[in-house]
XYZ file of C-alpha atoms in Angstrom:
691
model
C 23.914 10.088 3.119
C 26.496 7.018 3.639
C 28.016 8.120 0.412
C 28.579 11.260 1.949
C 29.857 10.333 5.406
C 32.142 7.775 3.902
C 35.308 8.880 5.658
C 36.414 11.553 8.140
C 37.167 13.877 5.802
C 34.267 14.356 4.129
C 32.603 14.989 7.529
C 35.183 17.275 8.467
C 34.767 19.438 5.074
C 31.193 19.778 5.943
C 31.727 21.352 9.294
C 34.315 23.640 7.478
C 32.234 24.608 4.647
C 28.940 25.460 7.139
C 31.397 27.801 9.350
C 32.526 29.650 6.402
C 29.053 29.730 5.148
C 27.801 31.428 8.243
C 30.982 33.712 8.684
C 32.053 32.372 11.861
C 35.740 33.479 10.762
C 37.178 32.965 14.378
C 35.598 29.811 14.714
C 36.753 28.478 11.475
C 40.564 29.675 12.067
C 40.374 27.722 15.576
C 38.916 24.653 13.705
C 41.489 24.831 10.538
C 44.379 25.418 13.175
C 42.869 22.175 15.515
C 43.010 19.940 12.341
C 46.105 20.855 11.241
C 47.717 20.219 14.350
C 46.107 16.941 15.038
C 46.775 15.978 11.263
C 43.336 15.823 10.057
C 42.608 16.575 6.426
C 39.340 18.212 5.492
C 37.727 17.381 2.289
C 37.281 20.498 -0.375
C 33.437 21.447 -1.052
C 32.099 19.648 -3.910
C 29.008 21.162 -4.511
C 25.886 20.086 -4.046
C 25.775 17.635 -7.347
C 22.619 16.133 -5.774
C 20.296 19.318 -6.387
C 22.043 20.282 -9.424
C 20.717 17.043 -10.940
C 17.463 17.112 -9.441
C 17.130 21.009 -10.858
C 17.734 19.680 -14.326
C 15.562 16.924 -14.525
C 12.959 19.118 -13.057
C 13.543 21.745 -15.894
C 13.891 19.198 -18.666
C 10.336 17.479 -17.775
C 8.884 21.176 -17.753
C 10.359 22.031 -20.995
C 9.348 18.559 -22.606
C 6.022 18.981 -21.246
C 6.053 22.018 -23.218
C 6.771 20.907 -26.574
C 4.222 18.139 -26.155
C 1.588 20.158 -25.274
C 0.979 17.919 -22.211
C -0.660 20.924 -19.973
C -1.649 18.274 -17.038
C 2.132 17.129 -16.242
C 3.407 20.656 -17.133
C 1.214 22.563 -14.473
C 1.784 19.659 -12.418
C 5.647 20.143 -12.117
C 4.925 24.056 -12.313
C 3.194 24.157 -8.723
C 5.272 21.505 -7.163
C 8.233 23.353 -8.337
C 7.940 27.071 -8.576
C 7.656 29.338 -5.347
C 4.297 30.174 -4.205
C 6.385 33.616 -3.417
C 7.461 34.170 -6.971
C 4.179 32.821 -8.644
C 1.852 35.127 -6.496
C 3.882 38.672 -6.656
C 6.427 38.161 -9.505
C 4.852 40.193 -12.367
C 6.970 38.389 -14.700
C 6.067 34.993 -13.676
C 2.409 36.021 -13.684
C 2.566 37.236 -17.188
C 4.734 33.760 -18.494
C 2.278 31.818 -16.650
C -0.835 33.555 -18.137
C 0.921 32.932 -21.965
C 1.578 29.410 -21.210
C -1.897 28.543 -20.158
C -2.581 30.423 -23.943
C -0.129 27.933 -25.398
C -1.740 24.923 -24.072
C -5.232 25.846 -25.436
C -4.209 26.761 -28.808
C -1.608 23.845 -29.024
C -3.903 21.361 -30.877
C -4.998 24.269 -33.302
C -1.283 25.054 -34.070
C -0.616 21.234 -34.343
C -3.288 20.492 -36.514
C -5.094 23.783 -38.237
C -7.558 22.086 -39.950
C -8.198 18.513 -38.732
C -7.799 19.021 -35.016
C -9.675 17.177 -32.315
C -12.827 19.512 -31.520
C -13.531 17.910 -27.873
C -10.020 18.007 -26.751
C -9.753 21.891 -27.903
C -13.293 22.376 -26.215
C -11.671 20.544 -23.138
C -8.425 22.457 -23.048
C -10.540 26.073 -23.411
C -12.937 24.781 -20.452
C -9.153 24.795 -18.866
C -8.110 28.225 -19.719
C -11.612 29.498 -18.409
C -11.070 28.090 -15.140
C -7.777 29.712 -14.880
C -8.939 33.079 -15.799
C -11.852 32.893 -13.293
C -9.072 32.128 -10.438
C -5.255 32.946 -10.768
C -5.850 34.686 -13.806
C -8.649 37.198 -12.662
C -5.945 39.388 -11.297
C -4.620 40.258 -14.989
C -7.644 41.198 -16.342
C -7.246 45.065 -15.738
C -3.736 44.847 -17.493
C -4.111 46.028 -21.363
C -1.528 43.742 -22.530
C -3.850 40.537 -21.449
C -7.262 41.913 -21.714
C -7.873 40.833 -25.283
C -7.148 37.176 -24.669
C -10.034 36.962 -21.778
C -12.315 36.449 -24.942
C -10.056 34.047 -26.563
C -12.489 30.876 -24.825
C -15.722 32.536 -26.802
C -14.080 32.736 -30.328
C -15.052 29.845 -32.536
C -11.917 29.821 -34.380
C -9.230 31.870 -33.297
C -7.008 30.939 -36.048
C -8.655 33.154 -38.250
C -9.344 36.004 -35.682
C -7.178 39.303 -36.155
C -6.798 39.711 -32.186
C -4.868 36.222 -31.921
C -2.910 36.287 -35.367
C 0.258 36.589 -33.568
C -0.493 33.640 -31.825
C -0.507 31.309 -34.651
C 2.908 32.651 -36.345
C 6.113 30.426 -35.987
C 8.191 32.648 -33.943
C 5.288 33.041 -31.112
C 5.961 29.651 -29.451
C 9.863 29.439 -29.801
C 9.969 33.247 -27.917
C 8.085 31.974 -25.222
C 10.036 28.688 -25.022
C 13.145 31.236 -24.701
C 11.407 32.920 -22.180
C 10.402 30.043 -19.903
C 13.826 28.416 -20.027
C 15.456 31.789 -19.051
C 12.999 31.807 -16.522
C 13.688 28.188 -14.980
C 17.065 28.879 -15.314
C 17.032 31.531 -12.336
C 13.953 30.470 -10.219
C 15.255 26.526 -9.966
C 18.747 27.632 -9.559
C 20.039 25.025 -6.985
C 20.932 26.108 -3.481
C 24.438 27.184 -1.929
C 23.613 26.086 0.999
C 25.946 23.670 2.804
C 25.876 19.857 2.190
C 25.316 20.248 6.600
C 22.452 22.285 6.581
C 21.022 20.012 3.444
C 21.066 16.747 5.281
C 19.601 18.598 8.258
C 16.467 19.398 6.145
C 16.334 16.103 4.808
C 16.356 14.574 8.463
C 14.149 17.077 9.485
C 11.698 16.782 6.657
C 11.536 13.004 7.337
C 10.772 13.655 11.065
C 8.122 16.065 9.975
C 6.460 13.087 7.650
C 6.194 11.106 10.916
C 4.551 13.362 12.963
C 2.008 13.497 9.907
C 1.389 10.100 9.980
C 1.075 10.190 13.950
C -1.436 12.910 13.544
C -3.283 11.135 11.294
C -3.390 8.166 13.195
C -4.563 10.306 16.136
C -7.300 11.915 13.836
C -8.934 8.075 13.142
C -8.571 7.366 16.912
C -10.571 10.685 17.932
C -13.040 9.969 15.037
C -13.751 6.578 16.885
C -13.635 7.737 20.095
C -16.344 10.610 19.302
C -18.428 7.684 17.588
C -18.257 5.463 21.222
C -19.002 8.534 23.066
C -22.079 9.264 20.454
C -23.108 5.839 21.157
C -22.570 5.772 25.111
C -24.650 9.432 25.163
C -27.457 8.033 23.105
C -27.617 4.866 25.600
C -27.442 7.149 28.578
C -30.300 8.810 27.427
C -32.373 6.011 26.522
C -31.214 4.820 30.312
C -32.498 7.976 31.469
C -36.108 7.820 30.011
C -36.699 4.079 31.049
C -35.214 4.962 34.641
C -37.833 7.680 34.876
C -40.907 5.496 33.926
C -39.580 2.678 36.417
C -39.428 5.230 39.054
C -42.852 6.409 38.056
C -43.522 2.606 38.423
C -42.456 2.114 41.568
C -44.428 5.161 42.830
C -47.732 4.018 41.639
C -46.901 0.311 42.994
C -46.419 2.263 46.346
C -49.807 3.797 46.068
C -51.325 0.137 45.195
C -51.629 0.395 41.531
C -50.596 -2.900 39.399
C -47.938 -3.240 36.836
C -49.143 -5.166 34.222
C -46.860 -8.092 32.373
C -47.228 -6.283 28.838
C -45.759 -3.047 30.359
C -42.587 -4.696 31.919
C -42.081 -6.547 28.806
C -42.042 -3.220 26.674
C -39.424 -1.856 29.333
C -37.505 -4.765 29.057
C -37.437 -4.839 25.173
C -36.257 -1.184 25.117
C -33.667 -1.787 27.692
C -31.948 -4.714 25.450
C -32.772 -3.654 22.287
C -29.113 -1.819 21.634
C -27.061 -4.818 23.118
C -29.402 -8.007 21.505
C -30.415 -8.906 18.298
C -34.391 -7.656 18.090
C -35.380 -10.959 17.221
C -34.059 -12.436 20.517
C -35.091 -9.183 22.476
C -38.765 -10.001 21.309
C -38.764 -13.611 22.129
C -37.482 -13.342 25.448
C -40.026 -13.525 28.509
C -38.884 -10.930 30.504
C -42.163 -11.546 32.862
C -40.472 -14.723 34.138
C -38.958 -13.497 37.438
C -35.100 -13.051 37.596
C -34.969 -13.142 33.781
C -34.027 -9.470 33.210
C -31.869 -9.190 36.297
C -29.823 -12.355 35.304
C -29.346 -10.449 31.678
C -28.071 -7.149 32.906
C -25.464 -8.855 35.118
C -24.420 -11.013 33.015
C -23.929 -8.148 30.094
C -21.431 -6.705 32.235
C -19.784 -9.859 33.596
C -16.475 -10.060 32.748
C -15.291 -13.092 30.235
C -12.646 -14.952 31.390
C -11.173 -17.869 29.744
C -8.231 -19.972 31.162
C -5.815 -20.650 27.912
C -3.382 -23.767 28.651
C 0.443 -23.144 27.941
C 1.868 -25.810 25.645
C 5.079 -27.631 27.162
C 8.377 -25.847 26.640
C 10.939 -27.218 24.214
C 14.551 -28.191 23.838
C 15.459 -25.811 20.956
C 18.976 -26.519 20.602
C 18.236 -30.113 20.474
C 15.674 -29.196 17.769
C 17.725 -27.280 15.930
C 20.590 -30.034 15.770
C 18.160 -32.487 14.646
C 16.757 -30.374 11.916
C 20.195 -29.655 10.437
C 21.876 -33.384 11.259
C 18.916 -35.556 11.537
C 17.692 -37.558 8.340
C 15.182 -36.280 5.714
C 12.075 -37.873 7.460
C 13.046 -36.431 11.079
C 13.615 -33.015 9.081
C 9.928 -33.399 7.904
C 8.169 -34.487 10.829
C 10.131 -31.762 12.955
C 9.161 -29.015 10.346
C 5.538 -30.309 10.369
C 5.224 -30.535 14.107
C 6.684 -26.982 14.661
C 4.389 -25.578 11.997
C 1.718 -26.973 13.511
C 2.350 -26.088 16.995
C 2.043 -22.319 15.444
C -0.936 -23.274 13.067
C -3.383 -25.149 15.799
C -2.396 -23.089 18.870
C -5.567 -20.846 20.142
C -5.361 -17.501 18.517
C -4.316 -14.567 21.405
C -2.040 -15.502 23.771
C -1.347 -19.208 23.276
C 0.048 -18.792 19.982
C 1.660 -15.613 20.982
C 3.379 -17.726 23.603
C 4.507 -19.934 20.687
C 5.599 -17.388 18.374
C 7.889 -15.618 20.885
C 9.470 -19.068 22.131
C 10.506 -19.627 18.410
C 11.793 -15.964 18.443
C 13.527 -15.922 21.614
C 15.126 -19.195 21.113
C 16.000 -18.249 17.498
C 14.383 -21.223 15.629
C 15.452 -20.020 12.170
C 19.175 -19.162 13.215
C 19.307 -15.702 12.424
C 22.187 -14.516 14.442
C 24.155 -18.090 13.720
C 27.651 -17.629 12.084
C 27.599 -21.544 11.342
C 27.989 -22.531 7.661
C 24.773 -24.294 7.439
C 21.821 -23.387 9.278
C 17.997 -24.396 9.560
C 17.492 -22.073 6.356
C 19.590 -24.170 4.188
C 16.411 -26.574 4.592
C 14.885 -24.629 1.601
C 18.032 -26.288 -0.423
C 17.639 -29.662 0.599
C 17.524 -32.384 -2.236
C 14.220 -33.676 -0.506
C 11.259 -32.221 -2.120
C 9.277 -32.760 1.201
C 11.645 -30.963 3.296
C 11.794 -28.169 0.980
C 7.929 -27.776 1.012
C 7.692 -28.146 4.710
C 10.335 -25.600 5.537
C 8.738 -23.649 2.999
C 5.213 -23.880 4.635
C 7.009 -23.100 8.401
C 8.616 -19.665 6.990
C 4.583 -19.027 5.288
C 3.539 -19.704 9.054
C 5.864 -17.155 10.320
C 4.880 -14.653 7.777
C 1.351 -14.642 8.389
C 1.851 -13.185 11.696
C 3.088 -9.490 12.398
C 6.037 -10.149 14.792
C 6.664 -13.247 12.539
C 7.308 -10.847 9.839
C 9.536 -8.684 12.014
C 11.955 -11.686 12.694
C 11.674 -12.689 9.054
C 12.625 -9.679 8.045
C 16.006 -9.535 10.354
C 17.543 -12.581 8.429
C 19.601 -11.118 5.348
C 20.011 -14.501 3.871
C 15.917 -15.270 3.762
C 14.919 -13.303 0.818
C 17.919 -14.684 -1.282
C 16.806 -18.361 -0.321
C 13.011 -17.678 -1.128
C 13.285 -15.741 -4.670
C 15.761 -18.808 -5.530
C 13.509 -21.224 -4.757
C 10.460 -19.477 -6.296
C 12.849 -19.150 -9.898
C 13.875 -22.967 -9.632
C 10.701 -24.935 -8.247
C 8.179 -26.313 -10.913
C 5.391 -24.285 -11.625
C 2.504 -26.199 -9.626
C 5.010 -27.121 -6.642
C 3.564 -26.781 -3.269
C 6.950 -25.409 -2.387
C 6.898 -22.569 -4.843
C 3.076 -22.028 -3.733
C 4.035 -21.222 -0.194
C 7.338 -19.441 -1.103
C 5.012 -16.937 -3.406
C 2.485 -16.451 -0.483
C 5.334 -15.761 2.413
C 6.861 -13.307 0.131
C 3.734 -11.824 -0.649
C 3.180 -11.150 3.141
C 6.576 -10.357 3.868
C 5.877 -7.465 1.277
C 4.290 -5.759 3.656
C 7.336 -4.345 5.549
C 9.294 -1.606 3.446
C 12.664 -2.875 3.442
C 11.798 -6.437 2.205
C 9.635 -4.544 -0.507
C 12.980 -2.485 -1.484
C 15.085 -5.842 -1.596
C 12.418 -7.963 -3.646
C 12.544 -4.529 -6.373
C 16.132 -4.853 -6.122
C 15.971 -8.598 -7.282
C 13.954 -7.346 -10.157
C 10.767 -9.800 -8.642
C 8.410 -7.412 -10.330
C 9.757 -8.609 -13.936
C 9.716 -12.312 -12.634
C 5.925 -11.668 -11.584
C 4.787 -9.611 -14.864
C 6.223 -12.729 -17.156
C 4.351 -15.182 -14.757
C 1.252 -13.243 -14.736
C 1.098 -13.042 -18.491
C 0.356 -16.768 -18.761
C -2.432 -16.637 -16.470
C -4.589 -19.700 -17.428
C -1.692 -21.972 -16.249
C -1.833 -20.398 -12.990
C -4.174 -21.806 -9.852
C -6.841 -19.134 -8.745
C -4.775 -19.315 -5.427
C -1.178 -18.731 -7.114
C -2.728 -15.946 -9.347
C -4.574 -13.902 -6.494
C -1.257 -13.942 -4.438
C 0.885 -12.876 -7.600
C -1.178 -9.899 -8.117
C -1.429 -8.923 -4.799
C 2.390 -9.072 -4.610
C 2.985 -7.295 -7.793
C 0.482 -4.251 -6.514
C 2.376 -3.812 -3.338
C 5.653 -3.844 -5.195
C 4.011 -1.131 -7.647
C 3.218 1.243 -4.691
C 6.665 1.853 -4.320
C 8.584 4.573 -6.374
C 11.169 2.272 -7.117
C 8.613 -0.127 -8.197
C 6.910 2.182 -10.808
C 10.356 2.848 -12.348
C 11.150 -0.577 -12.866
C 7.487 -1.028 -14.832
C 8.396 1.670 -16.517
C 11.505 0.118 -18.122
C 9.354 -2.278 -19.713
C 5.589 -0.358 -19.623
C 4.467 -1.531 -22.762
C 4.582 -5.399 -21.301
C 3.804 -4.521 -18.232
C 0.271 -2.498 -19.104
C -0.561 -5.623 -21.840
C -0.479 -8.122 -18.929
C -2.269 -6.083 -16.492
C -5.076 -4.711 -19.078
C -5.457 -8.447 -20.041
C -5.822 -9.648 -16.353
C -9.005 -6.894 -16.320
C -11.059 -9.651 -18.161
C -9.844 -12.388 -16.139
C -12.623 -14.069 -14.652
C -11.592 -14.545 -11.081
C -12.727 -11.393 -9.567
C -10.609 -11.492 -6.372
C -7.725 -10.305 -8.252
C -9.206 -6.938 -9.451
C -8.825 -5.094 -6.778
C -4.892 -6.038 -6.930
C -4.763 -5.121 -10.796
C -6.501 -1.805 -10.397
C -4.147 -1.034 -7.813
C -1.001 -1.655 -9.638
C -2.240 0.453 -13.103
C -3.877 2.956 -10.931
C 0.002 3.530 -9.190
C 2.225 2.930 -12.521
C -0.120 5.636 -14.697
C 1.240 8.539 -12.445
C 4.682 7.905 -14.433
C 4.512 10.074 -17.490
C 6.377 7.538 -19.851
C 3.561 4.781 -18.632
C 1.062 7.264 -19.661
C 2.070 7.834 -22.861
C 2.548 4.176 -23.483
C -0.966 3.796 -22.365
C -2.404 6.263 -25.064
C -0.350 4.676 -27.901
C -2.098 1.199 -26.809
C -5.350 3.026 -26.614
C -6.046 1.623 -22.785
C -9.437 3.658 -23.127
C -10.526 1.516 -25.903
C -9.873 -1.296 -23.896
C -11.984 -0.211 -20.794
C -14.751 0.851 -23.228
C -14.992 -2.947 -24.639
C -15.898 -3.667 -20.825
C -18.741 -1.033 -20.433
C -20.777 -2.058 -23.532
C -21.006 -5.708 -21.949
C -23.475 -6.765 -19.849
C -23.655 -9.507 -16.958
C -25.974 -9.128 -14.099
C -23.723 -10.900 -11.647
C -20.854 -8.601 -12.128
C -23.137 -5.477 -11.842
C -22.334 -4.326 -8.441
C -19.871 -2.458 -6.554
C -16.996 -4.700 -5.265
C -16.206 -3.399 -1.642
C -12.476 -2.198 -0.836
C -12.678 -1.587 2.406
C -9.708 -3.544 4.164
C -10.922 -4.383 7.538
C -7.411 -5.114 8.987
C -3.983 -4.131 7.379
C -1.182 -6.382 8.493
C -3.796 -8.427 10.635
C -2.405 -11.521 12.021
C -4.322 -14.000 10.027
C -3.435 -17.634 10.272
C -4.793 -19.173 7.158
C -5.637 -22.847 6.497
C -4.033 -23.290 3.624
C -0.755 -23.689 5.548
C -1.519 -27.166 6.835
C -3.302 -28.366 3.582
C -2.692 -31.404 1.633
C -0.123 -32.923 3.888
C 2.027 -35.354 2.273
C 3.828 -36.681 5.189
C 1.516 -38.996 7.091
C 3.012 -40.909 10.245
C 3.677 -44.288 10.017
C 2.348 -46.890 12.751
C 3.430 -45.991 16.240
C 5.692 -43.130 14.733
C 5.458 -39.734 16.961
C 4.550 -36.800 14.918
C 3.228 -33.512 15.596
C 2.791 -32.459 19.299
C 3.617 -35.913 20.612
C 6.728 -35.986 18.870
C 7.763 -32.549 20.142
C 6.788 -32.813 24.065
C 8.297 -36.638 23.858
C 11.615 -36.347 22.334
C 12.153 -32.205 22.725
C 10.565 -31.067 25.884
C 12.436 -28.319 27.654
C 12.584 -25.844 30.408
C 11.197 -22.360 30.415
C 11.538 -21.761 27.184
C 7.852 -20.228 26.200
C 8.611 -16.827 27.871
C 5.413 -14.688 27.746
C 5.789 -11.496 25.892
C 3.224 -8.546 25.699
C 2.275 -8.677 21.802
C 2.538 -5.065 20.302
C -0.742 -4.158 18.690
C -0.433 -3.236 14.962
C -1.331 0.302 14.342
C -4.707 0.200 11.982
C -3.897 2.439 8.918
C -6.115 5.038 7.070
C -8.700 3.100 5.131
C -9.330 4.308 1.580
C -12.888 4.892 0.724
C -15.004 2.063 -1.095
C -14.756 3.452 -4.595
C -11.153 4.031 -4.544
C -7.896 1.743 -5.924
C -6.114 0.057 -3.203
C -3.056 2.276 -2.438
C -1.262 0.542 0.385
C 0.369 -2.766 0.749
C -2.322 -5.719 1.831
C -2.312 -9.333 1.674
C -5.276 -11.261 0.128
C -6.173 -12.961 3.323
C -6.410 -9.464 4.914
C -8.354 -8.464 2.107
C -10.517 -11.098 1.825
C -13.778 -11.049 4.090
C -12.956 -14.100 6.496
C -15.997 -16.153 7.534
C -16.573 -17.033 11.058
C -17.067 -20.509 10.437
C -14.252 -23.173 11.682
C -13.766 -26.376 9.932
C -12.968 -29.482 12.156
C -10.942 -32.476 10.513
C -9.931 -35.813 12.682
C -6.693 -34.798 14.543
C -6.887 -30.934 13.599
C -7.540 -28.126 15.569
C -9.752 -24.993 14.369
C -8.721 -22.204 12.037
C -10.985 -19.567 10.330
C -12.869 -21.047 7.340
C -11.006 -21.099 3.871
C -12.483 -21.409 0.411
C -9.089 -22.666 -0.769
C -9.567 -26.697 0.772
C -8.381 -27.303 -2.955
C -6.239 -26.016 -5.802
C -8.727 -25.532 -9.103
C -7.034 -24.549 -11.640
C -8.218 -21.334 -13.409
C -10.483 -21.872 -16.030
C -9.156 -21.264 -19.564
C -10.955 -20.301 -22.459
C -12.421 -17.008 -23.705
C -12.736 -13.726 -21.380
C -16.614 -12.955 -20.024
C -18.222 -11.361 -22.804
C -20.610 -9.607 -20.348
C -20.418 -6.158 -19.439
C -20.289 -4.322 -15.671
C -20.357 -0.879 -14.494
C -17.928 -1.768 -11.881
C -14.415 -2.514 -12.977
C -12.276 -3.840 -10.560
C -14.415 -2.209 -7.754
C -14.063 0.950 -9.096
C -17.056 3.065 -10.981
C -16.271 2.656 -14.850
C -17.246 6.085 -14.780
C -14.267 6.768 -12.179
C -11.582 5.112 -14.258
C -12.951 6.567 -17.779
C -12.632 10.161 -16.195
C -8.634 9.029 -14.947
C -7.958 8.231 -18.539
C -9.672 10.834 -20.094
C -7.146 12.806 -17.973
C -4.677 10.479 -19.790
C -5.628 10.624 -23.246
C -7.067 14.232 -23.476
C -5.941 16.519 -21.040
């Protein structure tokens, strides 16, 4: 749209074009007169070149699929681009569609009359039968088409006299010419004015947004219904218990005693839905006050005072970060990161982050030649590493990712560092993880794809044995997130053979944490026809079958694919591991450095954090189809680790950086690859190779 509205003349030209199209003659005359009087020029109509180009591509793809006998791709394009009113009501279109189904059914016989693939032919016959029983049923009373309803039941149509015409050399070219003429008429680009086209584009985007909101509303409704059903069940349970207690009170009033066993059974029923069964069974409810105390405690609000950290002088901080010594720069970066990673999750951490953002710690709005972000180019390795760690901490939180995505030069600094740093460098590792987290945002995905980060990742993953498990997992996850975008798929298609080779090699990797991401990337890029063709030539199906023949009881299970919290705010312990900077004797560091030398006034302004909207979750047996981060995909343990001088954060299994074990791939089989049943993947590849 930016190109179309590049100047005033284009805009005026579109208005003039629209008025002329709608035949507003008087308005058009007044408009032209006014433009002339004011010396305004209106550009001449340029035609809808975008629509023309798109139409030509669709027509070319349809004809190419016809020539290749690829009926799946053809009928997918046919369904999407031929208007339903034409397909369902136009006799010519219905007849053409019928003969197209015949063409794709007998295609293997025409290509290889003697040594054709029998299984492929039978599968195509089944596809034709399905059409005859559905859309093709309407033509069963037409004399022209009636003989062909016997085609699926003839063992060898090539020698049957009724179908002799189908195998003549002239039949297929005639059908192709007829198809080409039909497409040239039906797919003729619209002559609607550019202004109307722009409106339709914006309207479609609004519709998509409303559809997303509707899906979210449906999800919330389902959640509320589930909660309501539970409340209703609890209510009915309470009614029954209440009725029995009233009966007991009445019995007590008439002199009958209540046994301890009866009281115990009533309380067990009352608390069974709120507490673990073992706890309920072991509690002595006959002791006076026990049941009533537990009831009051169950509804008492849980309140906990969270201390706020002292405010800082951020102007002085930023000045010393830029002008201070390299050791002071490192200490400050470490202290700022610790304040974020060691704060209590919730209000305290949100307040710290909002203070950093509101005081523009990374100077996104600065016009100075040298800013805090330029520490990524520091000659000192520790300064670069600690700057990368701080950016990684920002990227771990949703509001932090929003802030980082508003810094234009950030991605340039990160990708530059990624390509320059040594492979085992902690700086490079933190940059990679930060980029993976930033790839949850669409704008950052677009910039990464444009910077050819996909090519870099594929080359990196090619030698996976040289990567640590941690780097391997985040590289695969970042690649998958970028491959989910249309631009990303097209970028992969430019070098499809190389990409498929790397991904299929990773299918056999011993690190099962990468399987969901490799599978998600494969599933995504295989929707491109050229990639599918390359996969056929590389015999990807045979590669999968190799894994089916192997056995390994440890891998014979279904990997869980449910993402508990997309874009969740998880602050990983890995950000603070392997500290290389240790304070010297009596040297200030961490929070003591900040509160002693950089104490400020009223900089910790709290802000209500907007909760991220949960996205629809994929089923357990589906490949990942939305961007994720390994920390959010992984099940986080509730254990916390305590270290001397360190706060508590969720336990991470990455307490060290073990290298990926080299050697041969596992030789054992599993019925579930990358969290997806093998049968599901083979069904998908049957679609690629045989249909």
